[in-house]
Each structure stands twice: as C-alpha cells, then as structure tokens.
Amino acid sequence: MRIVIAGGHGQIALRLERLLSAAGHEPAGLIRNPEQANDLRAAGAEPVVLDLESASVEMVAAVLQGADAAVFAAGAGPGSGTARKDTVDRAAAVLFADAAERAGVRRYLVVSSMGADATHKGDEVFDAYLRAKGAADDSVRAREGLDWTILRPGMLTNDAGTGLVRLGASTGRGPIPRDDVAAVLAELLETPATAGLTLEVISGSIPVSVAVKDMAGN
C-alpha cells in the first residue's frame, strides 16, 4: 500500500513510517521543513515538502492521488499557542480530509487525543487543543466518502513499546508508549473492518494485533 502521512516528521509518524516500510508498504510523509527529508528517508519514507497551513486542497489532493490510505498525524506541537491549535490541529485535519475525498482515498486514519471534544470548556492552550481535535474528529466522522478510524491515545511516553495495549471505545486514562501507538496505527491500516470506529488506546495486556482484530466490525 502507498500511505500518505500528514505530519511526517512527528514522533509517532516516524515510528509508523519505519513499521510500514519494514512491512513492504510505501509510506510518504508530508513535512514543512525540507531539512527533515533525510530523517524520513532513514525511516524508509518518501519525503514530500508541503505546508498544510498554506496549501490548497488541490495541492494536497495531488499528493494523495493514487494512495491507498491517508493518516493525519500532524500537530502544532508543544510550545505553540491557541491560534496554531486551530490552524493545524483543526483546519489542517479538515483540509487533509477534504483532499483525501477529492483524491478518492477512502481509508483515513486520525491520530487524535483522549478527551478531544469540540465543546470542551476552558481558557488554557490545552483546552483549545482538545476543542480543535474534537472539531476535527467531528468533521471526519461526518464524511460518507471516507472509511475513517479515529485513534485517541492516552498520555504519550517515549518508553520502549511492549506490544501490549488496551483498545476500546472507552479505556479510562493511562499512559502508552509512542512505539505502541504506531504499532496500533499500522495494524489498523491492515484492518479495514475497523472503519467507522473511534477508539481509545492505553498500555494494557492484549497484543496489538489481537486488540485490533477484536475491535474489527464492532
């Protein structure tokens, strides 16, 4: 499969690119900074320089043309203010979904956040982030042209992955290594019957492949 990943230099995205490449797929990652291209190549991914904050839907659709799946893993990141939570975490996610529909790419995965909710209250930057992610998720879920799956991880860590997770519509809060989030995303891409599901994931006791298969078609 050719899989285009928005936010291709992100910590989860780089891990996912390595997994996909090792499995024989062809990942491509969207990056804003051309200096990051070699990191993507080292992960086995094709770097594509494109800024989702300034690109048109036509430009993004051109990159997605012929892809088998799209993964939105971009984020404004720590240190960014309220404004970029909206332009990246919401608007760029909507643009990427618009472009996927235009390019005819049905399989669409979103890396969201536990607690994402468009109606979330609060004035802190993290509150704005949860609203932006929630609004983006709502936009994706309303689309009949996408076979979407939304993944909402718990607290992300850089601990080594265990390959053991708890995956479900509601898991309760908890940590999860980025390694294991990437592994779940890779498994979801191989499991189209998980389309239409919004799933939370934290560390647990069930192997990733089993956990995803258990969710398929639910």
Steps between C-alpha positions, in 0.01 A plus 500: 500500500602860445419691819529879527560634850437862597749614761759263360780609732298460819611252762214258437519548122870412478436183698206413276705562186765255620237234568325550167823495304617185676167336411550576130269800474588836342458778759526864400519775761396863465751740655526878516877513541709351217787450746296215654498303174797278586336393827203373300721324248680331790161378622424358155254771401481733202518864619249742347551868582156656545370741764142414594453846650543666160426227244181483297278194494607444139868494599440246774272287282775482239734343758227257610414393146539124465558438873332209675466675836561830676604557862462836673775510762584870488482732797600851594710347775609615845581867529249607237223740591124490472498632142708211363290244684223617270700534178680166537306271732162597354530675164787291361317181600188618319705598194671161492160327519363724223800410285465127571139511386595695188777251417272201563705369794239335719710353784574781742657475845517781754737522796279691741520546876321354797253763619465665158166682499386797292293625796781469758507793741804695618734782408838326509691405184438130570127571519521660155689193379228262620234715331696510175556123497135440587379726219732326253376158611138613458575622147658168403221290652238691298651393167344219303790507253754376756548166672634669810639375829585743780761393755519686832811406698549562868804679639783450252841384622833418338531173690576195291188344359369181654262399219229465764207742508148564616292611203131586505228760473590604855810382683539742788809714526855369499837527327612336178838497324509666158643171368174326584283776352689461173456123515124540548481740204688255280262221602195722439622566147505124443151463651243690291213356706591752772357779284240711678649454846631756748741314727698583811829323568725470804753244613341170594537125480370409153732467197444777246390270219248323724366827641440644152337182372272500804382850401453422131137527402384604848 
